[in-house]
Structures are given as C-alpha cells and as structure tokens.
Amino acid sequence: MTQPVSIGGLVTGIGSWPGTDARESAATILGELGGFPHLVELPARGLGADMVGRTGGILVDINLDASTRSYRVVPRRGNIAKRSEDFLNQDLDALEEAWENARLVGADHVIKLQAAGPLTLGAELEVANGSRVLVDRGALRDIAESLGEGLARHAAEVTRRTGARVIIQLDEPQMTAVLAGSLPGRTKMESVPALPEPEALAILDSAIEGCGLPTMVHSCSADLPWDLLRRSKAFSVSFDLSLISSKDLDGIGQLFDAGKQLALGLVPTAEPERPVTWKECAMPAVTLIDRLGFSRELLQTQVAVTPRCGLAGAGLEWSRSALRLCSDAGAAMADDPSAF
C-alpha cells in the first residue's frame, strides 16, 4: 500500500535531457529542480540509453537485444543489456555525487524515476518471431510483472544512495495506439489487434502494484483514455496541455474529482520562434481550471508543472531556460493563483 503523496505546487522535468554528460546533467537538474528532481535520461548516448533500452536495464529476468525495428526479448543477457545497465549505473553515480554536493539529506526529499510503461513496452518490444509482445498476452503480463519488480529494486537503490523517497513515472507514449489497434504488424498482412481497455488497465495496474510506489502515468500523445487513467492505481497523470481540446475537458475534470494529481506540460520543448514569458506558459493551466469550473486553489494542491515533453531533442541552452520557465510559472501558480 503506497503512502499518500502530493506534487501540488511542485515543478519537475519529464526525464530526457540533451547531451551525454551524466554528471553535468545531474548537477543541472538538481540545481534547477531541487524540490522535485528526476534521474536524468540521456538518449543521445545511443542503444541502451533510449527510453525502451534503458527500461531493459530495469526489468527482472527478462533480457533485451537490439532488433531491426527496436528491441527483442532474448533468452540470454547480451551486450545491449550490459550497455543499458552500465548507463544506468553511471546515472546513479552522477545523481549520488550531485546529491552529496548539494548537501541534500533525509526522507523529506523526493526523486522521480522514469521507465517505459508496460503498454508501451508491449508495443515496442518483439518476441522471438518478430511480432510485438502485445500480441502475446502471457508475455505482456510477464513484462508488466518484471517491470514492477525491477522498479521496486531500482527505487530501493536510489533511496539507499540518497535517503530520498521515490516517485515512479511510467512513460506511455504508445497507450493511445495500443487501445486503438493502430500499430502496424510485421507485414502488411499482419495486424495488431486493439488491446481491450479492461485488459490494458489490468496490465498497467499490475506494474504499479508490483513496484509498490506512488506512480504517475505520463504521455505526450493526444486522445488519452481519461477514464482508464482515472480508474487506474496511478496517483497522478502527466500530459502535454497544448494537445488538449474541448472534448478532453470532461475526462480531465473527472481526474480532478477523483483526487488525481495532474502534472501539466506547459513549457515548449523546442525553443519558440519568439521569446515566451512564464506568464504565457502558465495561463493555459489557469484557463483550464476556470473552464472546468474548479477553484484556482487546485493549482496549489493538485497541479505540478513540467515541460510539454522530454527535452532530449532541444538545445542545452533552451532546456535550461525551459526549466526556469517551469519554475517561475509553478512558483507563481503556487503563490497566488488568483492573481492571474
């Protein structure tokens, strides 16, 4: 049973970051996001460092190797698995060093750890014949259970090194496609059937229950399944607010009514053509609350601020600016949301 947690009024990143320097990146994230930092992901390092490959280093008793399309489940641990684990250990060493340099001590602090969620793993990983894991329900359940156990171990290691409490973020960019049945098969003749929503919910909850930690589900995709997310065991939902339209409002309102914490992606991940202010970034969140008819106090109690998605594709200078814009927007919303 996870303990109640609140991220209201906090600011964090999605996870990915430009460059390949683990120590510099960890120091930057702690410097900019000391209240709610995350373990940095550096996909520019190549295979084993991207979202799916990195998660392969977290899975228990399931080994991944590179395939022509993505990654494949294999019987033995190979070079890709070793790369993934090496990168993860480098990142943990960098986090621990930055944590000590910042003199952060005790369980009052929180760190966020990210991993690909079980539905996205089911879409991206292949079984031996090249089909997506998604078409093999038994393999999909195994992946979810392995992920939950691996995340529990991963979090325990982070707590051992830092003393901080851990929040898990499951990245589910393929959730919408999995539910819609829009993923392509190996050939034009092969289809990947839609995963029924009750099964998808059971798979997602299996990973959340398995890790035993407060978990948020993040997706930068449009057309998110709000009712599934509301019924899930995730305490928080993270999404890009710029992708939201009027048809999404009822579902988001129901998340608030259910007590879910929302991490709203407010700041562009790519440098805009003209400079933007923190107030311009914050206003869509304020407008959302007003349109839903809720008190703006929710911006203090149930809303965190993030960039719209990961920053790996952005320049380093803009990435730092984006975090500062997030921090300024979040501080203003938490201080006095009625002032907008």
Short mmCIF file of N, CA and C in Angstrom, two decimals, residues 204-296:
data_model
loop_
_atom_site.label_atom_id
_atom_site.label_comp_id
_atom_site.label_asym_id
_atom_site.label_seq_id
_atom_site.Cartn_x
_atom_site.Cartn_y
_atom_site.Cartn_z
N LEU A 204 -1.50 -2.25 -16.79
CA LEU A 204 -0.92 -1.03 -16.21
C LEU A 204 -0.89 -1.13 -14.69
N ASP A 205 -2.01 -1.55 -14.10
CA ASP A 205 -2.08 -1.64 -12.64
C ASP A 205 -1.16 -2.72 -12.08
N SER A 206 -0.91 -3.77 -12.87
CA SER A 206 0.00 -4.82 -12.42
C SER A 206 1.39 -4.25 -12.18
N ALA A 207 1.86 -3.41 -13.09
CA ALA A 207 3.18 -2.80 -12.92
C ALA A 207 3.20 -1.83 -11.75
N ILE A 208 2.12 -1.07 -11.59
CA ILE A 208 2.04 -0.09 -10.49
C ILE A 208 2.02 -0.80 -9.15
N GLU A 209 1.19 -1.84 -9.04
CA GLU A 209 1.13 -2.59 -7.79
C GLU A 209 2.45 -3.31 -7.51
N GLY A 210 3.08 -3.78 -8.58
CA GLY A 210 4.33 -4.51 -8.40
C GLY A 210 5.45 -3.67 -7.84
N CYS A 211 5.50 -2.40 -8.22
CA CYS A 211 6.58 -1.55 -7.69
C CYS A 211 6.25 -1.05 -6.29
N GLY A 212 4.96 -0.97 -5.96
CA GLY A 212 4.56 -0.58 -4.61
C GLY A 212 4.90 0.85 -4.25
N LEU A 213 5.00 1.72 -5.24
CA LEU A 213 5.39 3.11 -5.01
C LEU A 213 4.40 4.06 -5.67
N PRO A 214 4.30 5.30 -5.17
CA PRO A 214 3.43 6.27 -5.85
C PRO A 214 3.86 6.42 -7.31
N THR A 215 2.91 6.28 -8.21
CA THR A 215 3.22 6.23 -9.63
C THR A 215 2.37 7.21 -10.42
N MET A 216 3.03 7.96 -11.30
CA MET A 216 2.31 8.78 -12.26
C MET A 216 2.46 8.16 -13.64
N VAL A 217 1.45 8.36 -14.46
CA VAL A 217 1.50 7.90 -15.84
C VAL A 217 1.63 9.12 -16.73
N HIS A 218 2.63 9.09 -17.61
CA HIS A 218 2.88 10.23 -18.49
C HIS A 218 2.71 9.82 -19.95
N SER A 219 2.09 10.71 -20.73
CA SER A 219 2.05 10.54 -22.17
C SER A 219 1.99 11.90 -22.84
N CYS A 220 2.78 12.07 -23.89
CA CYS A 220 2.74 13.30 -24.69
C CYS A 220 1.83 13.15 -25.90
N SER A 221 1.04 12.09 -25.94
CA SER A 221 0.15 11.84 -27.07
C SER A 221 -1.19 12.55 -26.88
N ALA A 222 -1.91 12.71 -27.98
CA ALA A 222 -3.27 13.24 -27.92
C ALA A 222 -4.25 12.09 -27.69
N ASP A 223 -5.51 12.45 -27.43
CA ASP A 223 -6.60 11.47 -27.29
C ASP A 223 -6.32 10.43 -26.21
N LEU A 224 -5.96 10.89 -25.05
CA LEU A 224 -5.65 9.97 -23.96
C LEU A 224 -6.93 9.34 -23.40
N PRO A 225 -6.83 8.11 -22.88
CA PRO A 225 -8.00 7.42 -22.33
C PRO A 225 -8.26 7.87 -20.88
N TRP A 226 -8.94 8.96 -20.74
CA TRP A 226 -9.09 9.58 -19.42
C TRP A 226 -9.77 8.67 -18.42
N ASP A 227 -10.77 7.92 -18.86
CA ASP A 227 -11.48 7.06 -17.90
C ASP A 227 -10.58 5.94 -17.41
N LEU A 228 -9.78 5.35 -18.30
CA LEU A 228 -8.83 4.33 -17.87
C LEU A 228 -7.85 4.92 -16.85
N LEU A 229 -7.34 6.10 -17.14
CA LEU A 229 -6.38 6.74 -16.23
C LEU A 229 -7.03 7.07 -14.89
N ARG A 230 -8.28 7.48 -14.94
CA ARG A 230 -9.00 7.77 -13.68
C ARG A 230 -9.16 6.52 -12.84
N ARG A 231 -9.45 5.39 -13.48
CA ARG A 231 -9.68 4.15 -12.74
C ARG A 231 -8.38 3.44 -12.36
N SER A 232 -7.28 3.87 -12.93
CA SER A 232 -6.01 3.21 -12.65
C SER A 232 -5.53 3.51 -11.24
N LYS A 233 -4.51 2.76 -10.82
CA LYS A 233 -3.93 2.95 -9.49
C LYS A 233 -2.86 4.04 -9.47
N ALA A 234 -2.67 4.72 -10.59
CA ALA A 234 -1.74 5.86 -10.62
C ALA A 234 -2.31 7.00 -9.78
N PHE A 235 -1.45 7.65 -9.00
CA PHE A 235 -1.93 8.78 -8.21
C PHE A 235 -1.91 10.06 -9.03
N SER A 236 -1.19 10.04 -10.17
CA SER A 236 -1.01 11.25 -10.96
C SER A 236 -1.00 10.93 -12.44
N VAL A 237 -1.43 11.89 -13.24
CA VAL A 237 -1.40 11.79 -14.69
C VAL A 237 -0.67 13.00 -15.24
N SER A 238 0.26 12.76 -16.16
CA SER A 238 1.10 13.82 -16.72
C SER A 238 0.88 13.87 -18.22
N PHE A 239 0.61 15.08 -18.76
CA PHE A 239 0.33 15.19 -20.19
C PHE A 239 0.65 16.59 -20.70
N ASP A 240 0.72 16.70 -22.02
CA ASP A 240 1.00 17.96 -22.71
C ASP A 240 -0.30 18.74 -22.85
N LEU A 241 -0.41 19.84 -22.14
CA LEU A 241 -1.65 20.59 -22.12
C LEU A 241 -1.95 21.22 -23.48
N SER A 242 -0.93 21.45 -24.32
CA SER A 242 -1.17 22.07 -25.62
C SER A 242 -1.93 21.14 -26.57
N LEU A 243 -2.00 19.85 -26.26
CA LEU A 243 -2.70 18.89 -27.11
C LEU A 243 -4.16 18.70 -26.72
N ILE A 244 -4.57 19.38 -25.67
CA ILE A 244 -5.92 19.18 -25.13
C ILE A 244 -6.93 20.04 -25.89
N SER A 245 -8.10 19.44 -26.17
CA SER A 245 -9.20 20.18 -26.80
C SER A 245 -10.45 20.08 -25.93
N SER A 246 -11.50 20.69 -26.39
CA SER A 246 -12.73 20.73 -25.59
C SER A 246 -13.28 19.34 -25.30
N LYS A 247 -13.04 18.37 -26.20
CA LYS A 247 -13.56 17.02 -25.97
C LYS A 247 -12.88 16.32 -24.80
N ASP A 248 -11.73 16.83 -24.37
CA ASP A 248 -11.00 16.22 -23.27
C ASP A 248 -11.41 16.77 -21.90
N LEU A 249 -12.17 17.85 -21.88
CA LEU A 249 -12.40 18.56 -20.63
C LEU A 249 -13.14 17.70 -19.59
N ASP A 250 -14.17 16.98 -20.01
CA ASP A 250 -14.92 16.16 -19.05
C ASP A 250 -14.01 15.12 -18.40
N GLY A 251 -13.17 14.49 -19.21
CA GLY A 251 -12.28 13.47 -18.67
C GLY A 251 -11.28 14.05 -17.69
N ILE A 252 -10.74 15.22 -17.99
CA ILE A 252 -9.79 15.85 -17.09
C ILE A 252 -10.49 16.29 -15.80
N GLY A 253 -11.70 16.81 -15.96
CA GLY A 253 -12.47 17.19 -14.77
C GLY A 253 -12.72 16.00 -13.85
N GLN A 254 -12.97 14.84 -14.44
CA GLN A 254 -13.19 13.64 -13.64
C GLN A 254 -11.92 13.19 -12.93
N LEU A 255 -10.75 13.44 -13.54
CA LEU A 255 -9.49 13.15 -12.85
C LEU A 255 -9.38 14.00 -11.59
N PHE A 256 -9.68 15.29 -11.72
CA PHE A 256 -9.63 16.17 -10.55
C PHE A 256 -10.62 15.70 -9.49
N ASP A 257 -11.84 15.37 -9.92
CA ASP A 257 -12.87 14.92 -8.97
C ASP A 257 -12.44 13.66 -8.24
N ALA A 258 -11.68 12.80 -8.93
CA ALA A 258 -11.22 11.55 -8.33
C ALA A 258 -10.01 11.76 -7.41
N GLY A 259 -9.52 13.01 -7.34
CA GLY A 259 -8.39 13.30 -6.47
C GLY A 259 -7.04 13.06 -7.09
N LYS A 260 -7.01 12.80 -8.42
CA LYS A 260 -5.73 12.59 -9.08
C LYS A 260 -4.93 13.89 -9.10
N GLN A 261 -3.61 13.77 -8.95
CA GLN A 261 -2.71 14.90 -9.13
C GLN A 261 -2.37 14.98 -10.62
N LEU A 262 -2.33 16.19 -11.16
CA LEU A 262 -2.02 16.36 -12.57
C LEU A 262 -0.69 17.09 -12.74
N ALA A 263 0.17 16.55 -13.59
CA ALA A 263 1.41 17.23 -13.96
C ALA A 263 1.20 17.77 -15.36
N LEU A 264 1.07 19.08 -15.48
CA LEU A 264 0.70 19.70 -16.74
C LEU A 264 1.93 20.16 -17.50
N GLY A 265 2.06 19.70 -18.75
CA GLY A 265 3.14 20.14 -19.61
C GLY A 265 2.81 21.50 -20.19
N LEU A 266 3.52 22.53 -19.73
CA LEU A 266 3.18 23.92 -20.08
C LEU A 266 4.23 24.62 -20.93
N VAL A 267 5.48 24.22 -20.83
CA VAL A 267 6.56 24.95 -21.49
C VAL A 267 7.01 24.19 -22.74
N PRO A 268 7.15 24.89 -23.88
CA PRO A 268 7.55 24.21 -25.12
C PRO A 268 8.86 23.45 -24.98
N THR A 269 8.93 22.30 -25.64
CA THR A 269 10.17 21.51 -25.58
C THR A 269 11.19 21.98 -26.60
N ALA A 270 10.74 22.66 -27.64
CA ALA A 270 11.66 23.26 -28.61
C ALA A 270 11.62 24.77 -28.46
N GLU A 271 12.75 25.41 -28.66
CA GLU A 271 12.79 26.87 -28.48
C GLU A 271 11.83 27.54 -29.45
N PRO A 272 10.91 28.36 -28.94
CA PRO A 272 9.94 29.01 -29.82
C PRO A 272 10.59 30.10 -30.67
N GLU A 273 9.90 30.49 -31.74
CA GLU A 273 10.45 31.50 -32.65
C GLU A 273 10.59 32.85 -31.96
N ARG A 274 9.70 33.15 -31.05
CA ARG A 274 9.82 34.38 -30.28
C ARG A 274 9.89 34.03 -28.80
N PRO A 275 10.52 34.89 -27.99
CA PRO A 275 10.62 34.59 -26.56
C PRO A 275 9.24 34.50 -25.91
N VAL A 276 9.11 33.59 -24.95
CA VAL A 276 7.87 33.47 -24.19
C VAL A 276 8.15 33.78 -22.73
N THR A 277 7.14 34.22 -22.03
CA THR A 277 7.27 34.54 -20.62
C THR A 277 6.67 33.43 -19.78
N TRP A 278 7.01 33.41 -18.51
CA TRP A 278 6.46 32.40 -17.62
C TRP A 278 4.95 32.54 -17.53
N LYS A 279 4.45 33.79 -17.62
CA LYS A 279 3.00 34.00 -17.51
C LYS A 279 2.27 33.41 -18.71
N GLU A 280 2.85 33.57 -19.91
CA GLU A 280 2.25 32.96 -21.10
C GLU A 280 2.19 31.44 -20.95
N CYS A 281 3.23 30.87 -20.37
CA CYS A 281 3.26 29.42 -20.17
C CYS A 281 2.24 28.97 -19.14
N ALA A 282 2.05 29.77 -18.10
CA ALA A 282 1.15 29.38 -17.01
C ALA A 282 -0.33 29.54 -17.37
N MET A 283 -0.65 30.49 -18.24
CA MET A 283 -2.05 30.83 -18.48
C MET A 283 -2.91 29.66 -18.96
N PRO A 284 -2.43 28.74 -19.81
CA PRO A 284 -3.29 27.61 -20.19
C PRO A 284 -3.74 26.77 -19.01
N ALA A 285 -2.92 26.65 -17.97
CA ALA A 285 -3.33 25.90 -16.78
C ALA A 285 -4.42 26.64 -16.04
N VAL A 286 -4.26 27.95 -15.91
CA VAL A 286 -5.27 28.77 -15.24
C VAL A 286 -6.59 28.71 -16.02
N THR A 287 -6.48 28.83 -17.34
CA THR A 287 -7.67 28.78 -18.19
C THR A 287 -8.37 27.43 -18.07
N LEU A 288 -7.59 26.35 -18.02
CA LEU A 288 -8.17 25.02 -17.87
C LEU A 288 -9.01 24.93 -16.60
N ILE A 289 -8.45 25.36 -15.49
CA ILE A 289 -9.17 25.29 -14.21
C ILE A 289 -10.44 26.13 -14.28
N ASP A 290 -10.35 27.31 -14.87
CA ASP A 290 -11.53 28.18 -14.98
C ASP A 290 -12.60 27.53 -15.86
N ARG A 291 -12.21 26.93 -16.98
CA ARG A 291 -13.19 26.30 -17.88
C ARG A 291 -13.87 25.11 -17.21
N LEU A 292 -13.13 24.42 -16.35
CA LEU A 292 -13.71 23.27 -15.66
C LEU A 292 -14.60 23.69 -14.49
N GLY A 293 -14.52 24.95 -14.11
CA GLY A 293 -15.35 25.45 -13.02
C GLY A 293 -14.83 25.13 -11.64
N PHE A 294 -13.54 24.79 -11.53
CA PHE A 294 -12.94 24.50 -10.23
C PHE A 294 -12.31 25.75 -9.64
N SER A 295 -12.08 25.70 -8.34
CA SER A 295 -11.34 26.78 -7.68
C SER A 295 -9.89 26.76 -8.13
N ARG A 296 -9.33 27.94 -8.29
CA ARG A 296 -7.93 28.03 -8.69
C ARG A 296 -6.98 27.49 -7.62
#
